[in-house]
């Protein structure tokens, strides 16, 4: 069956957006709040009618991720692109571990259901919700291993609020990695379909 490269590209951009935000947080302690809102909100939509709906139904919501993705596909081996590649591949490995673990999947679904209830009392970007998402990552995803080694500025990495945001953002990255598999994405595309993914990302960026 022919692959839907539009949906596959959106999901990969979602992973890359999380990877980019993790890098920003780890180095500066702050990140693009609009992009973070899109990424964190994606965690809550487990039954979307379309792939784009996961990201607020607007391609522009994934612009940072699409730009990060094109940098990654250009095969730069240093700086931002190298970190994004490392985080993206690590998230894909963790997603496969999650997929193979029914208990972890059940627990994840239960905990995300609890998040939705909390959302009626707290803002998505509140410390309470971000801490709750971080806890889900620590309790459900992290034990699946291997752990993602986040690198950055030591002072930022030691800040508890930054740590919580990084973990919540990694959870969002797992959400996009799950979606990537659901729409037909896989490691083979990253090896043999890079040009097609790059062109599709450029086409979507042109609409932003």
mmCIF file of C-alpha atoms in Angstrom:
data_model
loop_
_atom_site.group_PDB
_atom_site.id
_atom_site.type_symbol
_atom_site.label_atom_id
_atom_site.label_comp_id
_atom_site.label_asym_id
_atom_site.label_seq_id
_atom_site.Cartn_x
_atom_site.Cartn_y
_atom_site.Cartn_z
ATOM 1 C CA UNK A 1 0.000 0.000 0.000
ATOM 2 C CA UNK A 2 1.283 3.466 -0.862
ATOM 3 C CA UNK A 3 2.496 5.456 2.122
ATOM 4 C CA UNK A 4 0.785 8.711 3.058
ATOM 5 C CA UNK A 5 3.868 10.910 3.237
ATOM 6 C CA UNK A 6 1.863 13.969 4.299
ATOM 7 C CA UNK A 7 0.741 12.307 7.544
ATOM 8 C CA UNK A 8 4.105 10.617 8.079
ATOM 9 C CA UNK A 9 5.857 13.983 7.697
ATOM 10 C CA UNK A 10 3.502 15.691 10.144
ATOM 11 C CA UNK A 11 4.135 12.996 12.775
ATOM 12 C CA UNK A 12 7.912 13.164 12.275
ATOM 13 C CA UNK A 13 7.747 16.959 12.551
ATOM 14 C CA UNK A 14 5.883 16.448 15.828
ATOM 15 C CA UNK A 15 8.762 14.327 17.168
ATOM 16 C CA UNK A 16 11.316 16.861 15.924
ATOM 17 C CA UNK A 17 9.369 19.725 17.510
ATOM 18 C CA UNK A 18 9.590 17.990 20.888
ATOM 19 C CA UNK A 19 13.297 17.332 20.322
ATOM 20 C CA UNK A 20 13.879 21.006 19.461
ATOM 21 C CA UNK A 21 12.009 22.194 22.567
ATOM 22 C CA UNK A 22 13.991 19.801 24.784
ATOM 23 C CA UNK A 23 17.199 21.250 23.368
ATOM 24 C CA UNK A 24 16.024 24.836 23.922
ATOM 25 C CA UNK A 25 15.027 24.080 27.505
ATOM 26 C CA UNK A 26 18.271 22.220 28.256
ATOM 27 C CA UNK A 27 20.448 25.053 26.951
ATOM 28 C CA UNK A 28 18.450 28.177 27.856
ATOM 29 C CA UNK A 29 15.824 27.136 30.401
ATOM 30 C CA UNK A 30 13.101 28.582 28.176
ATOM 31 C CA UNK A 31 11.566 27.555 24.866
ATOM 32 C CA UNK A 32 8.986 28.575 22.261
ATOM 33 C CA UNK A 33 5.835 28.570 24.437
ATOM 34 C CA UNK A 34 3.428 28.422 21.490
ATOM 35 C CA UNK A 35 5.203 25.352 20.108
ATOM 36 C CA UNK A 36 5.289 23.812 23.599
ATOM 37 C CA UNK A 37 1.532 24.332 23.985
ATOM 38 C CA UNK A 38 0.936 22.516 20.667
ATOM 39 C CA UNK A 39 3.215 19.638 21.672
ATOM 40 C CA UNK A 40 1.771 19.182 25.173
ATOM 41 C CA UNK A 41 -1.808 19.426 23.889
ATOM 42 C CA UNK A 42 -1.067 16.604 21.414
ATOM 43 C CA UNK A 43 -0.670 14.210 24.360
ATOM 44 C CA UNK A 44 -4.373 14.580 25.203
ATOM 45 C CA UNK A 45 -5.793 13.742 21.766
ATOM 46 C CA UNK A 46 -5.620 9.959 21.540
ATOM 47 C CA UNK A 47 -8.410 9.462 18.985
ATOM 48 C CA UNK A 48 -7.968 12.210 16.367
ATOM 49 C CA UNK A 49 -10.023 12.231 13.169
ATOM 50 C CA UNK A 50 -6.914 13.275 11.197
ATOM 51 C CA UNK A 51 -3.174 13.468 11.870
ATOM 52 C CA UNK A 52 -3.223 17.263 11.615
ATOM 53 C CA UNK A 53 -5.954 17.420 14.307
ATOM 54 C CA UNK A 54 -3.386 16.180 16.853
ATOM 55 C CA UNK A 55 -1.512 19.452 16.302
ATOM 56 C CA UNK A 56 -4.463 21.834 16.428
ATOM 57 C CA UNK A 57 -5.486 21.284 12.788
ATOM 58 C CA UNK A 58 -3.054 23.927 11.491
ATOM 59 C CA UNK A 59 0.229 23.155 9.678
ATOM 60 C CA UNK A 60 1.758 26.395 11.038
ATOM 61 C CA UNK A 61 1.574 24.876 14.555
ATOM 62 C CA UNK A 62 4.327 22.481 13.462
ATOM 63 C CA UNK A 63 6.522 25.088 11.760
ATOM 64 C CA UNK A 64 9.379 24.820 14.330
ATOM 65 C CA UNK A 65 9.260 21.026 14.062
ATOM 66 C CA UNK A 66 9.181 21.054 10.253
ATOM 67 C CA UNK A 67 12.188 23.408 10.165
ATOM 68 C CA UNK A 68 14.038 21.229 12.680
ATOM 69 C CA UNK A 69 13.148 18.166 10.621
ATOM 70 C CA UNK A 70 14.562 19.615 7.393
ATOM 71 C CA UNK A 71 17.780 20.447 9.250
ATOM 72 C CA UNK A 72 17.960 16.887 10.535
ATOM 73 C CA UNK A 73 17.322 15.390 7.093
ATOM 74 C CA UNK A 74 20.099 17.548 5.646
ATOM 75 C CA UNK A 75 22.371 15.236 7.622
ATOM 76 C CA UNK A 76 24.224 17.889 9.590
ATOM 77 C CA UNK A 77 26.343 16.099 12.172
ATOM 78 C CA UNK A 78 26.869 18.941 14.634
ATOM 79 C CA UNK A 79 25.045 21.465 16.810
ATOM 80 C CA UNK A 80 21.275 21.679 16.814
ATOM 81 C CA UNK A 81 20.662 19.115 14.043
ATOM 82 C CA UNK A 82 22.861 16.509 15.747
ATOM 83 C CA UNK A 83 20.983 16.884 19.046
ATOM 84 C CA UNK A 84 17.597 16.755 17.310
ATOM 85 C CA UNK A 85 18.628 13.599 15.440
ATOM 86 C CA UNK A 86 19.770 11.957 18.681
ATOM 87 C CA UNK A 87 16.615 12.868 20.616
ATOM 88 C CA UNK A 88 14.331 11.893 17.714
ATOM 89 C CA UNK A 89 15.912 8.462 17.273
ATOM 90 C CA UNK A 90 15.909 7.894 21.050
ATOM 91 C CA UNK A 91 12.183 8.714 21.223
ATOM 92 C CA UNK A 92 11.508 6.243 18.402
ATOM 93 C CA UNK A 93 13.397 3.500 20.268
ATOM 94 C CA UNK A 94 11.411 4.195 23.458
ATOM 95 C CA UNK A 95 8.132 4.149 21.538
ATOM 96 C CA UNK A 96 8.929 0.650 20.243
ATOM 97 C CA UNK A 97 9.604 -0.474 23.852
ATOM 98 C CA UNK A 98 6.284 1.056 24.891
ATOM 99 C CA UNK A 99 4.463 -0.632 21.998
ATOM 100 C CA UNK A 100 5.752 -4.023 23.157
ATOM 101 C CA UNK A 101 4.663 -3.525 26.783
ATOM 102 C CA UNK A 102 0.902 -3.898 27.316
ATOM 103 C CA UNK A 103 1.061 -2.979 31.011
ATOM 104 C CA UNK A 104 2.873 0.263 30.205
ATOM 105 C CA UNK A 105 0.357 1.087 27.444
ATOM 106 C CA UNK A 106 -2.582 0.491 29.809
ATOM 107 C CA UNK A 107 -0.989 2.605 32.529
ATOM 108 C CA UNK A 108 -0.237 5.379 30.040
ATOM 109 C CA UNK A 109 -3.856 5.481 28.856
ATOM 110 C CA UNK A 110 -5.090 5.578 32.460
ATOM 111 C CA UNK A 111 -2.724 8.398 33.436
ATOM 112 C CA UNK A 112 -3.607 10.463 30.356
ATOM 113 C CA UNK A 113 -7.285 10.067 31.319
ATOM 114 C CA UNK A 114 -6.429 11.559 34.721
ATOM 115 C CA UNK A 115 -4.679 14.455 32.973
ATOM 116 C CA UNK A 116 -7.860 15.279 31.085
ATOM 117 C CA UNK A 117 -9.744 15.546 34.373
ATOM 118 C CA UNK A 118 -7.072 17.841 35.810
ATOM 119 C CA UNK A 119 -7.379 20.033 32.736
ATOM 120 C CA UNK A 120 -10.827 21.132 33.910
ATOM 121 C CA UNK A 121 -9.176 22.705 36.974
ATOM 122 C CA UNK A 122 -5.755 23.835 35.717
ATOM 123 C CA UNK A 123 -4.296 25.433 32.588
ATOM 124 C CA UNK A 124 -2.324 23.124 30.291
ATOM 125 C CA UNK A 125 0.862 25.168 30.777
ATOM 126 C CA UNK A 126 0.453 25.387 34.571
ATOM 127 C CA UNK A 127 3.137 23.912 36.815
ATOM 128 C CA UNK A 128 0.557 21.376 38.052
ATOM 129 C CA UNK A 129 -0.178 19.938 34.588
ATOM 130 C CA UNK A 130 3.446 20.036 33.452
ATOM 131 C CA UNK A 131 4.502 18.235 36.653
ATOM 132 C CA UNK A 132 1.767 15.635 36.085
ATOM 133 C CA UNK A 133 3.003 15.015 32.529
ATOM 134 C CA UNK A 134 6.604 14.830 33.759
ATOM 135 C CA UNK A 135 5.549 12.221 36.337
ATOM 136 C CA UNK A 136 3.908 10.106 33.632
ATOM 137 C CA UNK A 137 7.170 10.169 31.678
ATOM 138 C CA UNK A 138 9.240 9.231 34.751
ATOM 139 C CA UNK A 139 6.846 6.491 35.951
ATOM 140 C CA UNK A 140 5.742 4.897 32.675
ATOM 141 C CA UNK A 141 8.208 5.714 29.869
ATOM 142 C CA UNK A 142 11.605 6.084 31.556
ATOM 143 C CA UNK A 143 11.691 2.559 33.064
ATOM 144 C CA UNK A 144 11.301 1.078 29.563
ATOM 145 C CA UNK A 145 14.887 2.255 28.831
ATOM 146 C CA UNK A 146 17.338 3.173 27.464
ATOM 147 C CA UNK A 147 17.160 6.583 29.106
ATOM 148 C CA UNK A 148 17.483 9.652 26.911
ATOM 149 C CA UNK A 149 20.614 11.583 27.828
ATOM 150 C CA UNK A 150 19.674 15.272 27.679
ATOM 151 C CA UNK A 151 22.671 17.562 27.320
ATOM 152 C CA UNK A 152 22.797 21.311 27.868
ATOM 153 C CA UNK A 153 23.741 23.980 30.409
ATOM 154 C CA UNK A 154 24.309 22.392 33.859
ATOM 155 C CA UNK A 155 22.470 25.190 35.700
ATOM 156 C CA UNK A 156 19.402 24.675 33.502
ATOM 157 C CA UNK A 157 19.475 20.889 33.765
ATOM 158 C CA UNK A 158 19.564 21.165 37.585
ATOM 159 C CA UNK A 159 16.523 23.474 37.685
ATOM 160 C CA UNK A 160 13.494 21.437 38.821
ATOM 161 C CA UNK A 161 11.000 23.413 36.731
ATOM 162 C CA UNK A 162 13.147 22.963 33.626
ATOM 163 C CA UNK A 163 13.486 19.244 34.387
ATOM 164 C CA UNK A 164 9.683 18.930 34.577
ATOM 165 C CA UNK A 165 9.216 20.761 31.273
ATOM 166 C CA UNK A 166 11.856 18.586 29.586
ATOM 167 C CA UNK A 167 10.150 15.388 30.761
ATOM 168 C CA UNK A 168 6.686 16.637 29.785
ATOM 169 C CA UNK A 169 8.081 17.537 26.353
ATOM 170 C CA UNK A 170 9.652 14.088 25.986
ATOM 171 C CA UNK A 171 6.212 12.611 26.745
ATOM 172 C CA UNK A 172 4.846 14.716 23.878
ATOM 173 C CA UNK A 173 7.650 13.336 21.716
ATOM 174 C CA UNK A 174 6.523 9.794 22.569
ATOM 175 C CA UNK A 175 2.967 10.765 21.553
ATOM 176 C CA UNK A 176 4.226 11.840 18.125
ATOM 177 C CA UNK A 177 6.397 8.713 17.845
ATOM 178 C CA UNK A 178 3.281 6.581 18.464
ATOM 179 C CA UNK A 179 1.474 8.562 15.768
ATOM 180 C CA UNK A 180 4.439 8.163 13.385
ATOM 181 C CA UNK A 181 4.085 4.382 13.628
ATOM 182 C CA UNK A 182 0.281 4.506 13.348
ATOM 183 C CA UNK A 183 0.369 6.424 10.050
ATOM 184 C CA UNK A 184 3.016 4.164 8.523
ATOM 185 C CA UNK A 185 6.292 5.752 9.575
ATOM 186 C CA UNK A 186 9.370 3.657 10.310
ATOM 187 C CA UNK A 187 13.142 3.650 10.451
ATOM 188 C CA UNK A 188 13.310 2.565 6.790
ATOM 189 C CA UNK A 189 11.915 5.936 5.700
ATOM 190 C CA UNK A 190 14.666 7.725 7.595
ATOM 191 C CA UNK A 191 17.201 5.568 5.782
ATOM 192 C CA UNK A 192 15.754 5.422 2.270
ATOM 193 C CA UNK A 193 12.980 8.033 2.088
ATOM 194 C CA UNK A 194 14.832 11.112 3.331
ATOM 195 C CA UNK A 195 14.455 13.058 0.078
ATOM 196 C CA UNK A 196 10.736 12.407 -0.051
ATOM 197 C CA UNK A 197 10.279 13.418 3.579
ATOM 198 C CA UNK A 198 12.394 16.543 3.014
ATOM 199 C CA UNK A 199 10.349 17.588 -0.042
ATOM 200 C CA UNK A 200 7.065 16.969 1.778
ATOM 201 C CA UNK A 201 8.249 19.042 4.742
ATOM 202 C CA UNK A 202 9.249 21.892 2.421
ATOM 203 C CA UNK A 203 5.808 21.766 0.769
ATOM 204 C CA UNK A 204 4.034 21.969 4.131
ATOM 205 C CA UNK A 205 6.347 24.796 5.253
ATOM 206 C CA UNK A 206 5.410 26.725 2.108
ATOM 207 C CA UNK A 207 1.790 26.726 3.383
ATOM 208 C CA UNK A 208 2.761 28.081 6.810
#
